[in-house]
Coordinates of C-alpha atoms in Angstrom, one line a residue:
Chain A
M1 CA 0.0 0.0 0.0
A2 CA 1.6 3.2 -1.1
R3 CA 1.8 6.2 1.2
K4 CA 0.2 9.4 0.2
P5 CA 2.8 12.0 -0.7
R6 CA 3.7 14.5 2.0
V7 CA 1.2 17.1 1.2
K8 CA -0.1 19.1 4.1
S9 CA -3.8 19.6 4.2
G10 CA -4.9 22.9 2.7
R11 CA -7.5 23.5 5.5
N12 CA -7.2 26.8 7.4
V13 CA -5.9 28.8 4.5
E14 CA -6.0 32.1 6.3
Q15 CA -6.3 35.0 4.1
A16 CA -4.9 38.2 5.6
T17 CA -7.1 40.8 3.9
T18 CA -8.0 43.0 6.9
G19 CA -6.4 44.5 9.9
V20 CA -2.9 45.7 10.5
L21 CA 0.2 43.6 10.2
T22 CA 3.6 44.5 11.7
G23 CA 6.8 42.7 10.8
R24 CA 10.3 42.9 9.6
V25 CA 11.1 43.7 6.0
W26 CA 13.0 41.1 4.0
Q27 CA 14.2 43.0 0.9
F28 CA 15.1 40.8 -2.0
G29 CA 15.6 43.0 -5.0
D30 CA 14.8 42.2 -8.7
D31 CA 14.2 38.9 -10.5
V32 CA 13.9 36.6 -7.5
D33 CA 13.3 33.2 -9.1
T34 CA 11.5 30.2 -7.6
D35 CA 14.7 28.1 -7.7
A36 CA 16.1 30.6 -5.2
I37 CA 13.0 30.5 -3.1
I38 CA 13.1 26.7 -3.0
P39 CA 15.8 24.8 -4.8
G40 CA 14.9 21.8 -6.9
R41 CA 16.3 19.2 -4.6
F42 CA 13.6 19.9 -2.0
L43 CA 10.7 19.4 -4.4
T44 CA 9.7 16.1 -2.9
L45 CA 8.6 18.0 0.2
Y46 CA 5.1 19.4 0.3
D47 CA 4.7 20.4 4.0
P48 CA 5.0 24.2 4.2
R49 CA 7.0 24.0 7.5
E50 CA 9.4 21.5 6.0
L51 CA 9.8 23.5 2.9
A52 CA 10.4 26.7 5.0
K53 CA 13.5 25.1 6.5
H54 CA 15.1 25.3 3.1
A55 CA 13.6 28.6 1.8
F56 CA 16.3 30.7 0.1
E57 CA 18.9 28.1 0.9
G58 CA 22.2 29.1 -0.6
T59 CA 20.9 32.5 -1.7
R60 CA 19.9 34.1 1.6
D61 CA 20.8 31.8 4.4
D62 CA 19.6 34.0 7.3
F63 CA 16.0 33.8 6.1
A64 CA 14.9 30.3 7.1
G65 CA 16.0 30.7 10.7
G66 CA 15.2 34.4 11.0
A67 CA 11.8 34.9 9.4
E68 CA 8.9 35.2 11.8
E69 CA 5.1 35.1 11.6
G70 CA 4.0 38.5 10.2
D71 CA 7.3 39.4 8.5
I72 CA 6.9 40.9 5.0
I73 CA 8.8 40.1 1.9
V74 CA 9.6 43.1 -0.1
A75 CA 11.1 43.0 -3.6
G76 CA 11.7 44.7 -6.9
R77 CA 10.6 43.6 -10.3
N78 CA 9.5 40.2 -11.4
F79 CA 9.3 38.4 -8.0
G80 CA 8.8 34.6 -8.4
C81 CA 10.0 34.2 -11.9
G82 CA 10.8 30.8 -13.3
S83 CA 9.4 27.4 -12.4
S84 CA 5.7 27.0 -11.7
R85 CA 6.5 25.1 -8.5
E86 CA 3.9 25.9 -5.9
H87 CA 6.4 24.8 -3.4
A88 CA 7.7 28.4 -3.5
P89 CA 4.7 30.2 -2.0
L90 CA 4.2 27.2 0.3
A91 CA 7.8 27.6 1.6
L92 CA 7.3 31.3 2.3
K93 CA 3.9 30.6 3.9
G94 CA 5.6 28.0 6.1
A95 CA 8.1 30.6 7.2
G96 CA 5.3 32.8 8.4
I97 CA 5.0 35.1 5.5
R98 CA 1.5 36.2 4.6
V99 CA 2.2 39.3 2.5
I100 CA 4.7 40.0 -0.3
V101 CA 5.1 43.5 -1.6
A102 CA 6.9 43.9 -4.9
V103 CA 7.2 46.2 -7.9
S104 CA 5.9 43.4 -10.0
F105 CA 5.3 39.7 -9.9
A106 CA 5.9 36.9 -12.3
R107 CA 2.5 35.7 -13.6
I108 CA 2.5 32.1 -12.3
F109 CA 3.9 32.9 -8.9
Y110 CA 1.2 35.6 -8.5
R111 CA -1.6 33.2 -9.1
N112 CA 0.0 30.5 -6.9
A113 CA 0.4 33.0 -4.1
I114 CA -3.3 34.0 -4.2
N115 CA -4.3 30.3 -4.5
S116 CA -2.2 29.4 -1.5
G117 CA -3.9 32.1 0.6
M118 CA -1.1 34.6 0.5
L119 CA -1.4 38.2 -0.5
P120 CA 0.9 39.5 -3.3
L121 CA 0.6 43.3 -3.4
V122 CA 2.1 45.6 -6.0
C123 CA 3.9 48.8 -5.0
A124 CA 5.7 50.7 -7.7
V125 CA 8.5 51.8 -5.3
A126 CA 8.8 48.7 -3.2
G127 CA 12.4 48.4 -4.4
D128 CA 13.3 51.5 -2.3
I129 CA 12.2 49.9 1.0
R130 CA 15.2 48.9 3.1
D131 CA 16.0 45.5 4.5
G132 CA 15.6 44.8 8.2
R133 CA 13.2 47.7 8.9
I134 CA 9.9 47.3 10.7
A135 CA 6.9 47.7 8.4
E136 CA 3.3 48.3 9.3
L137 CA 0.8 47.2 6.8
D138 CA -2.7 48.5 6.8
L139 CA -4.5 45.9 4.7
E140 CA -7.8 47.6 4.3
G141 CA -6.3 51.0 3.5
G142 CA -3.6 49.4 1.3
I143 CA -0.8 51.4 2.9
L144 CA 2.6 50.1 4.0
T145 CA 4.4 52.4 6.4
V146 CA 8.2 52.0 6.8
E147 CA 10.5 54.4 8.6
G148 CA 7.7 57.0 8.7
K149 CA 7.2 56.8 4.9
R150 CA 3.8 55.7 3.5
Y151 CA 3.8 53.4 0.5
E152 CA 0.6 53.0 -1.5
L153 CA -0.3 49.4 -2.6
E154 CA -2.3 48.4 -5.6
P155 CA -5.4 46.4 -4.6
V156 CA -5.8 42.8 -5.8
P157 CA -7.6 42.9 -9.2
A158 CA -11.4 42.5 -8.9
F159 CA -11.6 39.1 -10.6
L160 CA -9.2 37.6 -8.1
R161 CA -11.0 39.2 -5.2
E162 CA -13.7 36.5 -5.2
I163 CA -11.0 33.8 -4.7
V164 CA -9.2 35.8 -2.1
D165 CA -12.4 36.5 -0.2
A166 CA -13.3 32.8 -0.2
G167 CA -9.9 32.1 1.5
G168 CA -8.1 30.7 -1.5
L169 CA -8.9 28.6 -4.6
V170 CA -9.5 25.4 -2.7
E171 CA -12.2 27.0 -0.5
Y172 CA -13.6 28.7 -3.6
A173 CA -13.8 25.4 -5.5
R174 CA -14.9 23.1 -2.7
G175 CA -18.5 24.2 -2.6
L176 CA -18.9 24.1 -6.3
S177 CA -20.0 21.0 -8.2
E178 CA -19.5 22.7 -11.6
V179 CA -18.5 26.1 -13.0
T180 CA -20.1 28.1 -15.8
T181 CA -17.6 28.4 -18.6
C182 CA -17.5 31.2 -21.0
R183 CA -18.9 28.8 -23.6
E184 CA -22.0 28.0 -21.5
A185 CA -22.4 31.5 -20.2
M186 CA -23.2 32.5 -23.8
M187 CA -25.8 29.8 -24.5
Chain B
M1 CA -10.2 46.2 -35.3
G2 CA -9.0 42.7 -36.1
A3 CA -8.1 40.0 -33.7
T4 CA -4.7 38.5 -32.6
I5 CA -4.2 34.8 -32.8
V6 CA -4.6 34.6 -29.0
E7 CA -7.9 36.4 -29.1
K8 CA -9.1 34.1 -31.9
I9 CA -8.2 31.0 -29.8
F10 CA -10.1 32.3 -26.8
S11 CA -13.0 33.3 -29.0
R12 CA -13.0 29.7 -30.4
G13 CA -12.9 28.3 -26.9
C14 CA -15.7 30.5 -25.7
R15 CA -17.7 30.4 -29.0
R16 CA -18.1 34.2 -28.9
E17 CA -15.9 37.2 -29.6
V18 CA -13.4 37.6 -26.8
A19 CA -10.9 40.5 -26.5
T20 CA -7.6 41.2 -24.8
G21 CA -8.0 42.0 -21.1
E22 CA -11.3 40.1 -20.7
V23 CA -11.4 37.5 -17.9
V24 CA -13.0 34.3 -19.0
M25 CA -13.6 30.9 -17.4
A26 CA -12.4 29.0 -20.4
P27 CA -12.7 25.2 -21.0
V28 CA -9.3 23.6 -21.5
D29 CA -8.6 21.0 -24.2
A30 CA -5.8 19.2 -22.3
A31 CA -4.1 19.3 -18.9
M32 CA -0.7 18.0 -18.2
I33 CA 0.8 17.1 -14.9
H34 CA 4.2 15.6 -14.0
D35 CA 6.0 14.0 -11.1
I36 CA 6.9 17.1 -9.3
T37 CA 3.8 19.3 -9.5
G38 CA 1.3 16.4 -10.0
P39 CA 1.1 15.0 -6.5
L40 CA 0.2 18.5 -5.1
A41 CA -2.3 19.0 -7.9
I42 CA -4.0 15.7 -7.1
Q43 CA -4.0 16.6 -3.4
K44 CA -5.6 20.0 -4.2
F45 CA -8.2 18.3 -6.5
R46 CA -9.2 16.1 -3.5
E47 CA -9.3 19.1 -1.1
M48 CA -11.7 20.7 -3.6
D49 CA -13.9 17.6 -3.1
G50 CA -12.9 16.4 -6.5
K51 CA -14.2 12.9 -7.1
R52 CA -13.7 12.3 -10.9
V53 CA -11.5 14.3 -13.1
F54 CA -13.3 16.3 -15.8
D55 CA -12.3 14.0 -18.6
P56 CA -9.6 11.3 -18.2
G57 CA -8.9 11.4 -21.9
K58 CA -7.8 15.0 -21.6
V59 CA -5.5 14.6 -18.6
I60 CA -1.9 13.8 -19.5
M61 CA 0.4 12.3 -16.9
L62 CA 4.1 12.0 -17.4
F63 CA 7.1 11.4 -15.1
D64 CA 10.3 13.2 -16.2
H65 CA 11.8 15.2 -13.4
Q66 CA 12.9 12.3 -11.1
V67 CA 13.1 9.3 -13.3
P68 CA 13.9 6.6 -12.7
A69 CA 13.1 7.5 -9.1
D70 CA 16.2 9.0 -7.5
S71 CA 14.9 8.8 -3.9
I72 CA 12.3 7.0 -1.9
P73 CA 10.1 10.2 -1.7
A74 CA 10.3 10.4 -5.5
A75 CA 9.2 6.7 -5.8
Q76 CA 6.3 7.4 -3.4
N77 CA 5.2 10.3 -5.5
H78 CA 5.3 8.0 -8.6
I79 CA 3.2 5.3 -6.8
F80 CA 0.7 7.9 -5.7
M81 CA 0.3 9.2 -9.2
R82 CA 0.0 5.8 -10.7
M83 CA -2.8 4.9 -8.3
F84 CA -4.6 8.1 -9.2
A85 CA -4.2 7.4 -12.9
E86 CA -5.7 3.9 -12.4
E87 CA -8.5 5.1 -10.2
Q88 CA -9.4 7.8 -12.7
G89 CA -8.9 5.9 -15.9
I90 CA -6.1 8.3 -17.0
R91 CA -3.8 6.9 -19.6
N92 CA -0.5 7.3 -17.7
L93 CA 2.5 7.8 -20.0
D94 CA 4.6 7.2 -16.9
L95 CA 8.4 7.4 -16.9
T96 CA 9.3 5.6 -20.1
E97 CA 8.6 8.3 -22.7
G98 CA 10.6 11.3 -21.9
V99 CA 10.4 15.0 -21.0
C100 CA 6.7 15.9 -20.7
H101 CA 6.6 18.8 -23.1
Q102 CA 8.3 16.9 -25.9
V103 CA 6.0 13.9 -25.4
V104 CA 2.9 16.1 -25.5
E105 CA 4.0 17.5 -28.8
E106 CA 5.0 14.1 -30.2
R107 CA 1.6 12.6 -29.3
G108 CA -0.2 15.5 -31.0
L109 CA -1.9 16.4 -27.7
A110 CA -1.7 20.1 -28.3
A111 CA -3.1 21.2 -31.6
P112 CA -3.8 24.5 -33.3
G113 CA -6.5 26.6 -31.7
E114 CA -6.6 24.6 -28.5
I115 CA -6.2 25.9 -25.0
V116 CA -3.8 23.6 -23.1
V117 CA -2.5 24.0 -19.5
G118 CA 0.3 22.2 -17.8
A119 CA 1.6 22.3 -14.2
D120 CA 5.0 23.3 -15.5
S121 CA 6.2 26.7 -16.6
H122 CA 7.5 25.5 -19.9
T123 CA 4.1 24.4 -21.1
C124 CA 4.3 27.4 -23.3
M125 CA 6.3 25.3 -25.7
Y126 CA 3.1 23.9 -27.3
G127 CA 2.6 27.2 -29.0
A128 CA 4.9 25.7 -31.6
T129 CA 1.9 23.6 -32.7
G130 CA -0.4 26.6 -32.7
A131 CA -2.0 26.0 -29.3
F132 CA -2.5 28.6 -26.6
A133 CA -0.5 26.8 -23.9
T134 CA 0.5 28.1 -20.5
G135 CA 2.0 26.9 -17.2
I136 CA 0.0 26.9 -14.1
G137 CA 0.5 26.0 -10.4
S138 CA -0.8 22.9 -8.7
T139 CA -3.8 24.5 -7.1
D140 CA -4.9 25.9 -10.4
M141 CA -4.4 22.4 -11.8
G142 CA -6.5 20.9 -9.0
F143 CA -9.2 23.2 -10.2
V144 CA -8.7 22.2 -13.8
L145 CA -8.8 18.5 -12.9
K146 CA -12.2 19.0 -11.2
F147 CA -13.9 21.4 -13.6
G148 CA -12.0 21.2 -16.9
A149 CA -11.9 25.0 -17.0
L150 CA -9.8 27.8 -15.6
Y151 CA -9.9 31.6 -15.2
F152 CA -7.8 33.4 -17.8
R153 CA -7.2 37.0 -18.5
V154 CA -6.9 37.1 -22.3
P155 CA -3.4 38.4 -22.8
G156 CA -2.3 41.1 -25.2
T157 CA 0.3 40.1 -27.7
I158 CA 3.8 41.3 -28.6
R159 CA 4.4 40.5 -32.3
V160 CA 8.0 39.3 -32.8
E161 CA 9.0 39.3 -36.5
V162 CA 12.2 37.6 -37.5
N163 CA 13.6 37.8 -40.9
G164 CA 16.9 36.7 -42.5
T165 CA 18.8 33.4 -42.8
F166 CA 20.8 32.1 -39.9
P167 CA 24.6 32.1 -40.4
N168 CA 26.4 28.8 -40.2
R169 CA 26.2 27.3 -36.7
V170 CA 23.7 29.9 -35.5
G171 CA 20.1 28.8 -34.9
P172 CA 16.8 29.1 -33.0
K173 CA 18.4 28.9 -29.5
D174 CA 20.7 31.8 -30.4
L175 CA 17.7 33.7 -31.7
I176 CA 15.5 33.2 -28.6
L177 CA 18.4 34.0 -26.2
S178 CA 19.0 37.2 -28.2
I179 CA 15.3 38.1 -28.0
A180 CA 15.2 37.3 -24.2
G181 CA 18.2 39.6 -23.8
D182 CA 16.4 42.3 -25.6
I183 CA 12.9 42.0 -24.1
G184 CA 14.2 41.2 -20.6
A185 CA 13.1 38.6 -18.0
D186 CA 9.9 40.5 -17.3
G187 CA 9.4 42.3 -20.6
A188 CA 6.5 40.1 -21.6
T189 CA 4.9 39.4 -18.2
Y190 CA 1.1 38.6 -18.6
K191 CA 1.5 38.9 -22.4
A192 CA 1.8 36.5 -25.3
L193 CA 4.6 36.4 -27.8
E194 CA 3.6 35.7 -31.4
F195 CA 6.6 34.7 -33.5
T196 CA 6.3 35.5 -37.2
G197 CA 8.4 36.5 -40.2
E198 CA 10.3 34.6 -42.9
T199 CA 12.8 33.0 -40.5
M200 CA 10.0 31.5 -38.4
E201 CA 8.1 30.4 -41.5
G202 CA 11.2 28.5 -42.7
M203 CA 12.0 27.1 -39.3
G204 CA 11.3 23.4 -38.5
M205 CA 9.2 22.3 -35.6
A206 CA 12.2 21.6 -33.4
G207 CA 13.4 25.2 -33.6
R208 CA 9.9 26.5 -33.1
M209 CA 9.6 24.5 -30.0
T210 CA 12.9 25.9 -28.7
C211 CA 11.6 29.4 -29.3
C212 CA 8.2 28.9 -27.7
N213 CA 9.7 27.0 -24.8
M214 CA 11.6 30.0 -23.7
A215 CA 8.7 32.5 -23.9
V216 CA 8.3 32.1 -20.2
E217 CA 11.8 33.3 -19.6
M218 CA 10.5 36.7 -20.7
G219 CA 7.6 36.4 -18.3
A220 CA 5.2 35.5 -21.1
K221 CA 2.0 33.6 -20.6
A222 CA 2.3 32.0 -23.9
G223 CA 4.5 31.9 -27.1
I224 CA 2.9 31.0 -30.4
V225 CA 3.9 30.4 -34.0
P226 CA 0.9 30.7 -36.4
P227 CA 0.2 27.2 -37.7
D228 CA 1.2 26.7 -41.3
R229 CA 2.1 23.9 -43.7
I230 CA 5.0 22.8 -41.5
T231 CA 2.8 22.6 -38.4
W232 CA 0.1 20.6 -40.1
A233 CA 2.7 18.3 -41.7
Y234 CA 4.1 17.6 -38.2
L235 CA 0.7 16.9 -36.9
R236 CA -0.2 14.4 -39.6
G237 CA -0.2 11.0 -38.1
R238 CA -0.1 12.4 -34.6
R239 CA -3.5 14.0 -34.5
R240 CA -6.7 13.6 -36.4
M241 CA -7.6 17.1 -37.4
E242 CA -8.4 18.7 -40.7
P243 CA -6.0 21.7 -41.3
F244 CA -7.7 25.0 -40.9
E245 CA -6.7 28.6 -41.1
L246 CA -5.6 30.3 -37.9
A247 CA -3.8 33.6 -38.1
A248 CA -4.0 37.1 -36.7
D249 CA -6.0 39.5 -38.8
P250 CA -3.9 42.0 -40.7
D251 CA -5.3 44.8 -38.5
A252 CA -4.9 43.0 -35.2
A253 CA -4.0 45.3 -32.3
Y254 CA -0.6 44.4 -30.9
L255 CA 0.8 45.8 -27.6
E256 CA 4.1 46.1 -29.3
E257 CA 5.9 45.0 -32.5
R258 CA 9.5 44.1 -32.6
S259 CA 11.7 42.9 -35.4
Y260 CA 14.9 41.0 -35.5
D261 CA 17.4 40.0 -38.2
A262 CA 18.7 36.5 -38.0
S263 CA 21.3 37.0 -40.6
D264 CA 23.7 39.0 -38.5
L265 CA 23.3 37.0 -35.3
A266 CA 26.4 35.5 -33.6
P267 CA 26.1 32.5 -31.3
Q268 CA 24.6 33.7 -28.0
V269 CA 25.3 32.8 -24.4
A270 CA 23.2 33.7 -21.3
V271 CA 25.7 34.3 -18.5
P272 CA 25.1 33.6 -14.8
H273 CA 22.6 34.1 -13.2
N274 CA 19.9 35.5 -15.5
V275 CA 18.5 34.3 -18.7
D276 CA 18.2 37.8 -20.1
H277 CA 21.9 38.5 -19.4
V278 CA 22.9 37.6 -22.9
V279 CA 26.2 38.2 -24.8
D280 CA 27.9 37.1 -28.0
V281 CA 29.9 34.0 -27.5
G282 CA 33.1 35.9 -28.1
E283 CA 32.7 37.8 -24.8
V284 CA 32.9 34.7 -22.7
A285 CA 35.0 32.5 -24.9
G286 CA 37.8 30.8 -23.0
T287 CA 35.8 30.4 -19.8
R288 CA 36.7 27.0 -18.3
V289 CA 33.8 24.6 -17.7
D290 CA 33.4 21.4 -15.6
Q291 CA 30.2 20.1 -17.2
V292 CA 28.3 20.4 -20.5
F293 CA 24.7 19.4 -20.5
I294 CA 23.0 18.8 -23.8
G295 CA 19.3 18.0 -23.6
S296 CA 16.0 19.3 -21.9
C297 CA 12.7 20.3 -23.4
T298 CA 14.5 23.3 -24.9
N299 CA 17.2 21.5 -26.9
G300 CA 17.0 17.7 -26.5
R301 CA 15.6 16.9 -29.9
F302 CA 17.0 15.0 -32.9
E303 CA 17.9 18.2 -34.7
D304 CA 19.8 19.4 -31.7
L305 CA 21.7 16.1 -31.4
K306 CA 22.4 16.2 -35.1
E307 CA 24.0 19.7 -34.7
V308 CA 26.1 18.3 -31.9
A309 CA 27.2 15.3 -34.0
E310 CA 28.1 17.6 -36.9
V311 CA 30.2 19.9 -34.8
L312 CA 31.9 17.0 -33.1
G313 CA 32.8 15.1 -36.2
K314 CA 35.3 12.4 -35.4
R315 CA 36.8 14.2 -32.5
K316 CA 36.6 13.5 -28.8
F317 CA 35.2 15.5 -26.0
S318 CA 37.7 17.3 -23.7
D319 CA 39.4 15.1 -21.1
G320 CA 38.2 15.6 -17.6
L321 CA 35.0 17.3 -18.7
R322 CA 31.6 15.8 -17.8
V323 CA 29.5 15.8 -21.0
I324 CA 26.0 14.7 -20.2
I325 CA 23.7 14.1 -23.2
I326 CA 20.0 13.4 -22.7
P327 CA 17.6 13.0 -25.7
A328 CA 14.3 14.6 -24.9
S329 CA 12.2 11.5 -25.5
R330 CA 12.2 7.9 -26.5
A331 CA 11.4 8.8 -30.1
E332 CA 14.2 11.4 -30.3
Y333 CA 16.6 8.9 -28.7
L334 CA 15.7 6.3 -31.3
K335 CA 16.2 8.7 -34.1
A336 CA 19.6 9.7 -32.8
L337 CA 20.5 6.1 -32.2
R338 CA 19.6 5.0 -35.7
A339 CA 21.6 7.9 -37.1
G340 CA 24.7 6.7 -35.3
Y341 CA 24.9 9.8 -33.1
I342 CA 24.6 8.0 -29.8
E343 CA 27.4 5.7 -30.6
R344 CA 29.5 8.7 -31.6
F345 CA 28.8 10.6 -28.4
V346 CA 29.6 7.6 -26.2
E347 CA 32.8 7.0 -28.1
A348 CA 33.7 10.7 -27.7
G349 CA 33.4 10.4 -24.0
A350 CA 29.8 11.5 -23.2
L351 CA 27.5 10.1 -20.6
V352 CA 24.3 9.4 -22.6
E353 CA 21.3 9.1 -20.2
A354 CA 17.7 7.9 -20.7
P355 CA 15.2 10.6 -21.6
C356 CA 14.3 12.9 -18.6
C357 CA 14.9 16.4 -17.4
G358 CA 18.4 15.5 -16.1
P359 CA 20.5 18.3 -14.5
C360 CA 18.0 21.0 -15.5
M361 CA 15.8 19.8 -12.7
G362 CA 18.5 20.6 -10.2
G363 CA 17.7 17.7 -7.9
A364 CA 17.9 14.4 -9.6
F365 CA 21.4 14.0 -10.9
G366 CA 24.2 15.8 -12.7
L367 CA 24.4 18.4 -10.0
L368 CA 27.2 21.0 -9.8
G369 CA 29.4 21.4 -6.8
P370 CA 30.5 24.7 -5.2
G371 CA 32.6 26.7 -7.6
E372 CA 31.8 24.5 -10.6
V373 CA 30.8 25.9 -14.0
S374 CA 28.4 24.3 -16.5
L375 CA 27.4 25.2 -20.0
S376 CA 23.9 23.9 -20.7
T377 CA 21.4 23.8 -23.6
S378 CA 18.5 24.1 -21.2
N379 CA 16.5 27.1 -20.4
R380 CA 17.5 28.5 -16.9
N381 CA 20.7 29.6 -15.4
F382 CA 19.4 30.8 -12.0
K383 CA 21.7 30.6 -9.0
G384 CA 21.4 27.0 -7.7
R385 CA 19.3 25.8 -10.6
Q386 CA 21.7 22.9 -11.4
G387 CA 23.0 22.2 -7.9
S388 CA 25.2 24.4 -5.6
A389 CA 24.2 28.1 -5.3
D390 CA 28.0 28.7 -5.7
A391 CA 28.1 27.1 -9.1
K392 CA 27.6 28.9 -12.4
V393 CA 25.5 28.0 -15.4
Y394 CA 25.8 29.4 -18.9
L395 CA 23.1 28.7 -21.5
A396 CA 23.8 28.3 -25.1
S397 CA 22.9 26.4 -28.3
P398 CA 23.7 22.8 -29.0
A399 CA 26.4 23.9 -31.5
T400 CA 28.1 26.1 -28.9
A401 CA 27.7 23.3 -26.3
A402 CA 29.3 20.8 -28.7
A403 CA 32.2 23.2 -29.4
T404 CA 32.6 23.8 -25.7
A405 CA 32.6 20.1 -24.9
I406 CA 35.4 19.6 -27.4
T407 CA 37.7 22.2 -26.0
G408 CA 36.6 22.3 -22.3
E409 CA 36.1 26.0 -22.4
I410 CA 33.4 28.2 -23.8
T411 CA 34.0 28.1 -27.6
D412 CA 32.5 29.7 -30.7
P413 CA 31.1 26.8 -32.7
R414 CA 32.2 28.6 -35.9
E415 CA 35.9 28.2 -34.8
V416 CA 36.2 24.5 -34.2

């Protein structure tokens, strides 16, 4: 009898869409790829906490041991480029990260983050925010405050809001027995 | 205003006019999962209370990242996926056929006008056969397995026109590296790349696959070559489908139009650690390497191996260098075997492995140690991609890889 793979249940996908979050800024700069977030040799792991132990291994070794619940990843352009591995947002989630603020996100990572119950937020000047500072994030107001400076965040696009509000794609999909496709919507 | 090829594909899927920017829940024509992202997709499908997949005939399952199983967890993942395939009646292509994207194309599972998703970022390769194909994550794939549809925002298109004839030993990989260097790693994010022009029209399917494969390295959602005579000839015997016209309207609205000249292109190399950090081979010639990897979904086809064999001739690969050659699929392996290339490679000192992702996966085998340098025909040179984060990976064409494998240092293939 084969064992199931080590996939942690997706129950309790908490979606941090309201309230105020305070945490340390982890600044990563431009073009952070998913191989950096979680190297290929750890892809047989699926438990976010196990993956978190290897997050940024070899590229930023102080992260896995130092990141705490509520910390915020801040980055420049193209965060999460490369492989479609969902292990990447899961590894960050396992490390306690709920929110990533970046100048821009790679497409697949952005969707994966939303689906995994994380909040990827776009901020045109996120690259200016300094590493190690304490940030306060007002989720409803969409404002990130670091060192007294207020950074405006773009809201999650409306069509993804439905998924975010449900608590992630699993929660969104669980209650549905079928979806209306664009083909049927017309008929 | 006319429609782009991507708008036409979504309009076809939705059976109504769909325009760039619209968000649609589009039915998918095929969904591919592999041994790394598949187990999580299946788990998500179950968490979504999925009981039966939307259509077992449209779910493609392939093992290629860790084959044959390189660890007990990998073997467990394979067992788990096999059980799911059996339970759901999915025809599992398993670990014997090769790299997922190559096999999908060979089997004619992605055809012109279709919308295909895969739980792997290089799914965009199927644009070579005129499909709109894009990589998705495992949760999105769980959704697709349950419903057979997915949300898409219809992307705008960048038209890439390529004209001119390639100089000797310069080809599709050099072209796409050069384009990636120009557009940048995020220059096409959320967009589609449509490859046109006389160079693309004259290019065989192998080269078109190389180009579409790397669309994601510019952030693109899809890369596509308008289907033509060459596409339909490739699909004959692989897919029962009457050829039909599928092309952008002459007055289609593009986000951007770019043009390139293939005739003055030098062999290109992407230097560590970004795919868009691209230089002419001359700028890095002489760099010592420890390993050369020839293979992957980007450049593991017969045409690539033929190029390697031609550059190699009767010579040997450099002493002390690890030359790893992996045909992309069983079919490509057999073609190379029958042409005598495999024997030549082994004689010359290469390690020829069974079809799989090999070192490109960065976890199975062929890993680099700290301080080592690799030149690879694959698609990514990120830090740590092929092993140690203190290793360096250069990306180049099969011809440049062959020349480099002969001398042991990065070498212009026109000079060996």
